[in-house]
Short mmCIF file of C-alpha atoms and ligand atoms in Angstrom, two decimals:
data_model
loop_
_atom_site.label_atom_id
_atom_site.label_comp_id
_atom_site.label_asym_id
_atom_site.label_seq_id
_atom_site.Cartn_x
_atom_site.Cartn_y
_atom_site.Cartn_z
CA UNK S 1 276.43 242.21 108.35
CA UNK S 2 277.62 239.83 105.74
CA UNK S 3 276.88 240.44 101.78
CA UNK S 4 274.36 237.77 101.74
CA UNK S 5 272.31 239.05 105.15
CA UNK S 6 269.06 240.30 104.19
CA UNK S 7 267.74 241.38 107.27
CA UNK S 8 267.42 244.88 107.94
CA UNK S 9 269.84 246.72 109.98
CA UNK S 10 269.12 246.54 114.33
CA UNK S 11 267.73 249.95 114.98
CA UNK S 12 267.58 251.04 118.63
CA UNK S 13 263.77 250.86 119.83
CA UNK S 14 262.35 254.67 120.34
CA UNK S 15 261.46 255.41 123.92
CA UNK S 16 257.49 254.29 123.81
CA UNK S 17 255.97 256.23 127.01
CA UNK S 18 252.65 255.09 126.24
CA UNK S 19 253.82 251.18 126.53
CA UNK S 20 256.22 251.12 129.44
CA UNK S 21 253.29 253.12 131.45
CA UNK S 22 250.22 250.85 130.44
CA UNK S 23 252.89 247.24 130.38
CA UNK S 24 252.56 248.62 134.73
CA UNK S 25 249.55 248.51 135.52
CA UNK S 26 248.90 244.93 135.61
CA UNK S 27 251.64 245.09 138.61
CA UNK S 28 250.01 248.48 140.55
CA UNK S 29 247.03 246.95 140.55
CA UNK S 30 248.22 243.60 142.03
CA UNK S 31 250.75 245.78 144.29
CA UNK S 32 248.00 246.68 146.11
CA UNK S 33 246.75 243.38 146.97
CA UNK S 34 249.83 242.07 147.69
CA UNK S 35 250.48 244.54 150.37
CA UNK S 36 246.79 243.66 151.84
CA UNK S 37 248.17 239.90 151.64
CA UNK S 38 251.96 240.82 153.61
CA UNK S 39 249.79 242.85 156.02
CA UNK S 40 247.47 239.43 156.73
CA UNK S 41 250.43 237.32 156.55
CA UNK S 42 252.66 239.20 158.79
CA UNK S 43 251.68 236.99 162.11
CA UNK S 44 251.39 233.92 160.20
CA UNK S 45 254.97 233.41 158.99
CA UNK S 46 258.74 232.54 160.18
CA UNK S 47 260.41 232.01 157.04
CA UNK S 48 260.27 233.79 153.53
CA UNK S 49 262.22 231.66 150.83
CA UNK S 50 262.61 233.69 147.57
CA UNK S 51 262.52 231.25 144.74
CA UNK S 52 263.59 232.56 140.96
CA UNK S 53 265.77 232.14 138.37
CA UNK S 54 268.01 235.30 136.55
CA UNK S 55 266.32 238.42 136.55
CA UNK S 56 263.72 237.49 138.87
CA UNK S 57 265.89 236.19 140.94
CA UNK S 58 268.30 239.49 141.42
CA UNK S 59 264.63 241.11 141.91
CA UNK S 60 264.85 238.81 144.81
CA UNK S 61 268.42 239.79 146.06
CA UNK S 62 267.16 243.37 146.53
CA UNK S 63 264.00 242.39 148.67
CA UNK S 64 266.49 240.46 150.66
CA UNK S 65 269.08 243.36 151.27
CA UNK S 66 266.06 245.58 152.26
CA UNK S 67 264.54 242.88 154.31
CA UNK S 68 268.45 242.42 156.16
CA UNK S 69 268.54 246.32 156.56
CA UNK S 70 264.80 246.03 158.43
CA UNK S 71 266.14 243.66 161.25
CA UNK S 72 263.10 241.53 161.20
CA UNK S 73 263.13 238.13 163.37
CA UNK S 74 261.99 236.32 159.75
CA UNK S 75 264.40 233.52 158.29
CA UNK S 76 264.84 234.74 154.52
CA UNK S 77 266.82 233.29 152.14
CA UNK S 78 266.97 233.38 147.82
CA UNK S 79 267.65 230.12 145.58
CA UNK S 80 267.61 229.10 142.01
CA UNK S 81 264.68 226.44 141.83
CA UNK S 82 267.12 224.02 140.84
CA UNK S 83 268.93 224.06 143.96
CA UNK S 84 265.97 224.59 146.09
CA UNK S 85 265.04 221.36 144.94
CA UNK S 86 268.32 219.76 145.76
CA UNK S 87 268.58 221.29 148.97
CA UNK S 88 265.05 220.51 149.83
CA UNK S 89 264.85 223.20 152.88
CA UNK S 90 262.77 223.35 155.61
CA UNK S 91 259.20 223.97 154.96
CA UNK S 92 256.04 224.29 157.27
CA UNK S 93 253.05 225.93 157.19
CA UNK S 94 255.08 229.14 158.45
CA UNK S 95 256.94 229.17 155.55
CA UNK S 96 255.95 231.47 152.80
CA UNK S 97 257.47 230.62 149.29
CA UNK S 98 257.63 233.13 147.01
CA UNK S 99 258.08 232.41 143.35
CA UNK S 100 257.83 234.62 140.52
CA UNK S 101 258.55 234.08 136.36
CA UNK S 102 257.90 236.76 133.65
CA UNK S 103 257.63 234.07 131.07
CA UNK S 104 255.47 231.98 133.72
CA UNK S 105 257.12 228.53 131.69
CA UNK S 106 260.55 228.69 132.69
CA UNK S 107 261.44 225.13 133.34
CA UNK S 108 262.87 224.58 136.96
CA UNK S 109 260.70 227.69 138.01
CA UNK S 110 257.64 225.30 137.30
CA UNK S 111 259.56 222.22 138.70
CA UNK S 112 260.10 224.05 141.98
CA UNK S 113 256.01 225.31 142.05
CA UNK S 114 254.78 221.70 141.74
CA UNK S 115 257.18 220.10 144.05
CA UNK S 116 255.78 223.11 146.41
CA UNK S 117 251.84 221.96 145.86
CA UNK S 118 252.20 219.06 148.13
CA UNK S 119 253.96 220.90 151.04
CA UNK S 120 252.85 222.12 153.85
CA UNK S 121 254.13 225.46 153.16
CA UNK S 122 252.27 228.99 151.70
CA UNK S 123 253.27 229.68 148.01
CA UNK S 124 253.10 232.95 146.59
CA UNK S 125 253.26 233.50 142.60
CA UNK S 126 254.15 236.31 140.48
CA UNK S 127 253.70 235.79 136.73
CA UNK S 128 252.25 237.36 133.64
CA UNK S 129 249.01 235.66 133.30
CA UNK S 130 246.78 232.72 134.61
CA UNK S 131 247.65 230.36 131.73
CA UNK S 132 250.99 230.01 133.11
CA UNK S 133 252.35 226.77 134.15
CA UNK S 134 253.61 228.59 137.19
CA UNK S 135 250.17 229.75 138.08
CA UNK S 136 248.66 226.79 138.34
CA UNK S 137 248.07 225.76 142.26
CA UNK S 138 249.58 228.74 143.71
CA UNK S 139 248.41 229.30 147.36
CA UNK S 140 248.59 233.54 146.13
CA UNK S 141 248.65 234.29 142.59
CA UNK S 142 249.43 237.87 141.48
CA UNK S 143 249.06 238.52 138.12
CA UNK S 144 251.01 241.47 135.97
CA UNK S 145 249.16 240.56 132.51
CA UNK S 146 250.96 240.91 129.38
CA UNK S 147 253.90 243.23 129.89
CA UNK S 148 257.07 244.50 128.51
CA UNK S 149 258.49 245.30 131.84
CA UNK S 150 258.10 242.27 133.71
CA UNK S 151 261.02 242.73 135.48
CA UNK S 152 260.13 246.06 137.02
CA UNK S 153 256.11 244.30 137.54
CA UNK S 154 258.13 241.34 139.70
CA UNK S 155 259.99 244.10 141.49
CA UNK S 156 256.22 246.33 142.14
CA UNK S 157 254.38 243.35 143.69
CA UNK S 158 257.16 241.89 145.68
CA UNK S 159 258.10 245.31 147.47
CA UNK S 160 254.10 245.82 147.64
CA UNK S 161 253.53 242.54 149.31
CA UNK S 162 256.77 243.55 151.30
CA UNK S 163 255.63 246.86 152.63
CA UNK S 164 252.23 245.42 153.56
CA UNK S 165 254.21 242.69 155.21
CA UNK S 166 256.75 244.83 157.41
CA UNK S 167 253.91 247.11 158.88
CA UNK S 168 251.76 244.60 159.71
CA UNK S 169 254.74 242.48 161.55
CA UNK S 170 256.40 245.47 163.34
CA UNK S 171 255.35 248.80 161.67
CA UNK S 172 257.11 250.41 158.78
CA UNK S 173 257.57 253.94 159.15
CA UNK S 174 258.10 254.11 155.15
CA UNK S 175 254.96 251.82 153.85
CA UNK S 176 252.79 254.92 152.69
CA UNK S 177 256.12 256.26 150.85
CA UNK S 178 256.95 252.95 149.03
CA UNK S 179 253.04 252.29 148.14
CA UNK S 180 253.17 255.91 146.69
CA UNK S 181 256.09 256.09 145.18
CA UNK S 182 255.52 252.83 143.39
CA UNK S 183 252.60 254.42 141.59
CA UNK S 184 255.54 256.92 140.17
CA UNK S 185 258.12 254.24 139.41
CA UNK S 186 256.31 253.75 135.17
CA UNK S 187 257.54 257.35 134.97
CA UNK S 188 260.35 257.38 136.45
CA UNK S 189 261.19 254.86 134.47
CA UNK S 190 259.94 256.78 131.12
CA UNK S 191 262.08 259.92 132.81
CA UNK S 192 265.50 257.82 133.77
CA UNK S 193 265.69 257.07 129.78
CA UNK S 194 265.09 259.83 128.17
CA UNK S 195 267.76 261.81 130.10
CA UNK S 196 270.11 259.04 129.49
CA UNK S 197 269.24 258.53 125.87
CA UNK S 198 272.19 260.71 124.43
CA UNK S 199 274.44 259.69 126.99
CA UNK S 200 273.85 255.22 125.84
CA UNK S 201 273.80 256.42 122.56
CA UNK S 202 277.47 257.68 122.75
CA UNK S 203 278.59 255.22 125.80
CA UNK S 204 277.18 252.39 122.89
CA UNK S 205 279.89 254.31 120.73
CA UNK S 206 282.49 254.16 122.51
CA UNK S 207 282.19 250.37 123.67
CA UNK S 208 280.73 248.90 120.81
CA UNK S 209 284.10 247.32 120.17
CA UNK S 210 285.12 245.60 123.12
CA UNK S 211 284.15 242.50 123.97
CA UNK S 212 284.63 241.97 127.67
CA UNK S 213 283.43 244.78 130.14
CA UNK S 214 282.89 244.35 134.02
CA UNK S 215 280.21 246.10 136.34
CA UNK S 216 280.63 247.02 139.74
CA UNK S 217 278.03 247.57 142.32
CA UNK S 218 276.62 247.29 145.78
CA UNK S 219 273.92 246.38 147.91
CA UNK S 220 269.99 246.19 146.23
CA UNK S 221 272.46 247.83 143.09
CA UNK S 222 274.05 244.56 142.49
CA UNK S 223 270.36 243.54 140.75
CA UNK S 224 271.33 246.08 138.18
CA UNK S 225 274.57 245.37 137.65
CA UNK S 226 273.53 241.96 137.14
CA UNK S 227 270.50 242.12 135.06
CA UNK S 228 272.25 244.80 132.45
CA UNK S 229 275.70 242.37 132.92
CA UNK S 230 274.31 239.38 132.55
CA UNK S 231 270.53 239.16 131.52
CA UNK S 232 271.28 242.02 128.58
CA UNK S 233 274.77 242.31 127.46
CA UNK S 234 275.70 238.89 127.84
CA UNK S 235 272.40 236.98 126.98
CA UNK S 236 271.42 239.51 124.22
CA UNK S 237 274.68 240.48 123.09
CA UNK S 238 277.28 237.64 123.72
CA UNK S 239 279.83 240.02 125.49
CA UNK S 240 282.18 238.44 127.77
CA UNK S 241 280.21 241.31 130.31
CA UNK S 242 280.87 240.25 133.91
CA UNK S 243 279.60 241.65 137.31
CA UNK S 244 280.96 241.87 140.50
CA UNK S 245 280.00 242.93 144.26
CA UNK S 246 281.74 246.33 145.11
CA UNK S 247 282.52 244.20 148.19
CA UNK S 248 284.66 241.33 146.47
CA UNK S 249 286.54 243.70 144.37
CA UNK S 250 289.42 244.02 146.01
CA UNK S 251 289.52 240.32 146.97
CA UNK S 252 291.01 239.09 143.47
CA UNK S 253 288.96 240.41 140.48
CA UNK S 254 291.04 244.04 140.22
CA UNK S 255 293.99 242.16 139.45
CA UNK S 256 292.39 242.52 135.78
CA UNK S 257 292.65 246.08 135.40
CA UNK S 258 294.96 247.78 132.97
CA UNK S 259 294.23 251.01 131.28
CA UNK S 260 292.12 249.61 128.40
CA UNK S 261 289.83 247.65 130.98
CA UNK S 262 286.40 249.08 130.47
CA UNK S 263 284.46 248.77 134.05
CA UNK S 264 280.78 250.57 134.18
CA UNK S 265 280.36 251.11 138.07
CA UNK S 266 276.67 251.95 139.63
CA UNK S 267 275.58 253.66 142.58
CA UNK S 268 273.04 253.82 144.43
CA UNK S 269 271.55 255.73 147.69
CA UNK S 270 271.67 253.02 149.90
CA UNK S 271 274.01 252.23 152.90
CA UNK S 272 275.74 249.44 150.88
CA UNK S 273 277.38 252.89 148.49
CA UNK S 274 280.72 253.83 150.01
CA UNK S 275 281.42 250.07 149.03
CA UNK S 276 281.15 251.18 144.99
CA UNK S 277 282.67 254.42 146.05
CA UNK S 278 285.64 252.98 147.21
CA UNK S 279 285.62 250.68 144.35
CA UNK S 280 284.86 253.93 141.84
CA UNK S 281 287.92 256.00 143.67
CA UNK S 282 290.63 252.53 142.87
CA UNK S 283 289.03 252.16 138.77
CA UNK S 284 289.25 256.08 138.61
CA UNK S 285 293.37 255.54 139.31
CA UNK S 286 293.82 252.40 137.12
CA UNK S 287 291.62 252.45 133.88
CA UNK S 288 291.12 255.61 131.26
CA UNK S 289 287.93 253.49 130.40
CA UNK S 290 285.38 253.96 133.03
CA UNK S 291 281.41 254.66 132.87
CA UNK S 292 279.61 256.02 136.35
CA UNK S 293 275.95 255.81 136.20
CA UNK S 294 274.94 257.03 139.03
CA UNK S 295 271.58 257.20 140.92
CA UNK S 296 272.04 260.39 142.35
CA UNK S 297 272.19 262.09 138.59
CA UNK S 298 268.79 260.67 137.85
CA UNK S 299 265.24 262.76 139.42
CA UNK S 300 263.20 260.42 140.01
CA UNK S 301 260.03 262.74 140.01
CA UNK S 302 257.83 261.49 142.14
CA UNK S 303 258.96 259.11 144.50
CA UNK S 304 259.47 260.56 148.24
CA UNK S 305 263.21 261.22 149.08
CA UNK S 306 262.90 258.60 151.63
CA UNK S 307 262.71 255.74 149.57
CA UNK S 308 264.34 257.07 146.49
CA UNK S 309 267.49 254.27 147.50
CA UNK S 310 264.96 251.30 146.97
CA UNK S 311 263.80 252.77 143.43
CA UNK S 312 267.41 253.30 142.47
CA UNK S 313 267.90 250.03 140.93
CA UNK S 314 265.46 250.84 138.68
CA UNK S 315 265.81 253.91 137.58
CA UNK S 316 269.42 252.83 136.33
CA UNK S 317 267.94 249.71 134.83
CA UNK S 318 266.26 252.38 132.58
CA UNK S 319 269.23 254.80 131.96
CA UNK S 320 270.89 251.50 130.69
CA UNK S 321 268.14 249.71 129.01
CA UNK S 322 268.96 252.71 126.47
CA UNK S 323 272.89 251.79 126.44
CA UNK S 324 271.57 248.28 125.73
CA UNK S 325 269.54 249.57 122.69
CA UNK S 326 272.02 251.86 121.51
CA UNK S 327 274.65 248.81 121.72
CA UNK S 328 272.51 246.40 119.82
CA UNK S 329 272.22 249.04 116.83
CA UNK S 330 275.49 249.79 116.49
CA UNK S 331 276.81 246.53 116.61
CA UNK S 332 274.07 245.33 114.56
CA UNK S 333 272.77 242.67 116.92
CA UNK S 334 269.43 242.43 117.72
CA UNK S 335 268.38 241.96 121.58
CA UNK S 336 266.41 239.29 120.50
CA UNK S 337 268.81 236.80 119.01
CA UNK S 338 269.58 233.81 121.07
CA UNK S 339 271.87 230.53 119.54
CA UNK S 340 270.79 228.43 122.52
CA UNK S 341 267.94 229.74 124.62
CA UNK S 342 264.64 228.39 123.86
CA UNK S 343 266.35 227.24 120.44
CA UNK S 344 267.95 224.24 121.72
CA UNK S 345 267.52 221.47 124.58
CA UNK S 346 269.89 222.26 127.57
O1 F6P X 1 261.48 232.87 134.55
P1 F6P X 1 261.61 234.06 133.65
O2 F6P X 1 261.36 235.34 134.37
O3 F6P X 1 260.75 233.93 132.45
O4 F6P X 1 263.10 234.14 133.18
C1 F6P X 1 263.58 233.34 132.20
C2 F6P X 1 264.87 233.87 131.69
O5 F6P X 1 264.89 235.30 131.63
C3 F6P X 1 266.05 235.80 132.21
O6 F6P X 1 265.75 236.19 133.52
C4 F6P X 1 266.58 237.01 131.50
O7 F6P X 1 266.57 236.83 130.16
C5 F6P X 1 266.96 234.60 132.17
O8 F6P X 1 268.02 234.75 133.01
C6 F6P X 1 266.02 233.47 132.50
O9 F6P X 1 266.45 232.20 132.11
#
């Protein structure tokens, strides 16, 4: 803070149980249709093409890995509207596009939807509320309402819709777990934070100096990793905070390690985690300045032990929102600030 600053300090945000429980749900409620929709739509469909930009769009790159890991015979594939647009794919009326936009404005989110209305294709929408640009001519519109935790709404619908979808198509043998478990995931959210409160609070201590820090993660954990990476610390806090696939690590990027490197790595339950393991084992040789959040450390009361790997990504979202928070205070930068996101034109 400069002498002339008259803004109060950033304090971190208190853990508001109350609000991250009601700001869900919008999304339970619409998870419910959606999986009535997947279930309708599973014999009517080829193709699934996951259209989103940042967060939403890593949302996306989780339903993908899970959809992979379910051998379906369905084409899927993820893109940022702008290069959908380029690309132009294939579309039919077997082709489900599914878009979704917490803000419901975002520019080539909207692009991409009207483009979309004179296809021949199905388009599916996840947004906030009907207002939205986005909503407007949607084929399926699911609708969070007003929320704080959009990101985890996108993520409640989609695997909804999802579940609905697999066990109408070929039978999931985990669709009653995930539609449960869903109903837990505001509190394991509340849950995930408050046990990792203490622990951002003095990780946000120790970092709050550096400016470049890398994440490491694999499979549906790679949403994480990005989200915190790229959507918080480097949107909201203008640290040079880059993520990588477990995967690629050893395919250039650990040339950067030294000692002083910090590197947060994540792991999940999923079959992608001997990737980060490998990756944690190699960082736990080279740098005195590593963070482990890891999945396993985290209860998740309330979802079945079956699909506790899918809600994984989440929970850790949580247990770092709270490093975020603690960050922002200490550095005395608010979340909020932007210099060029919906300030200026780009
Ligand atoms: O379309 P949405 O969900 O409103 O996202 C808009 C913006 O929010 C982020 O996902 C995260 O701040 C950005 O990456 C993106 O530009």
């Amino acid at each position: 803070m400069t002498l002339t600053d008259t803004r109060p300090p950033v304090q971190a945000t208190p853990i508001d149980r109350d609000l991250i429980v009601s700001s869900l749900q919008g999304a339970l409620q619409a998870k419910n249709a959606a999986a009535h929709l997947g279930r309708n739509l599973a014999h009517q469909i080829d193709r699934i093409y996951f259209v989103a930009c940042g967060a939403p769009n890593r949302v996306m790159l989780g339903l993908e890995y899970w959809l992979d890991q379910a051998q379906t015979d369905l084409q899927v594939k993820r893109y940022f509207p702008a290069e959908f647009l380029a690309l132009a794919p294939r579309l039919d009326e077997r082709t489900l596009v599914v878009l979704a936009s917490k803000s419901g404005t975002t520019q080539e989110t909207v692009e991409a939807a009207q483009f979309l209305r004179d296809q021949p294709c199905r388009t599916l929408v996840v947004t906030t509320t009907a207002d939205k640009p986005l909503a407007q001519g949607a084929d399926h519109l699911f609708l969070m309402g007003e929320t704080e935790q959009a990101h985890t709404g996108i993520y409640i619908v989609l695997q909804g819709f999802l579940a609905g979808l697999l066990d109408g198509r070929q039978g999931y043998s985990l669709h009653d777990a995930v539609l449960r478990s869903l109903d837990a995931l505001p509190d394991v959210l509340v849950e995930s934070a408050e046990l990792s409160d203490a622990r951002g609070q003095a990780d946000a201590h120790t970092y709050k100096d550096d400016h470049t820090l890398y994440h490491l993660a694999s499979g549906p954990v790679f949403t994480t990793a990005y989200v915190f990476g790229v959507c918080m610390l480097m949107e909201m806090q203008w640290l040079h905070s880059v993520p990588f696939e477990a995967a690629e690590w050893f395919h250039g990027p650990f040339e950067i390690l030294d000692a002083q490197t910090p590197v947060m790595i994540l792991l999940g339950e999923d079959p992608s985690r001997p990737q980060a393991e490998r990756a944690l084992t190699f960082c736990q040789k080279y740098t005195d300045r590593l963070m482990v959040y890891d999945a396993r450390d985290l209860p998740m009361t309330g979802v079945d032990p079956e699909v506790r790997a899918l809600f994984a990504p989440y929970a850790l979202q949580a247990a770092l929102n709270r490093f975020a928070e603690h960050l922002a205070a200490q550095r005395n930068h608010s979340l909020d600030t932007r210099r060029y996101m919906w300030v200026t034109d780009y």
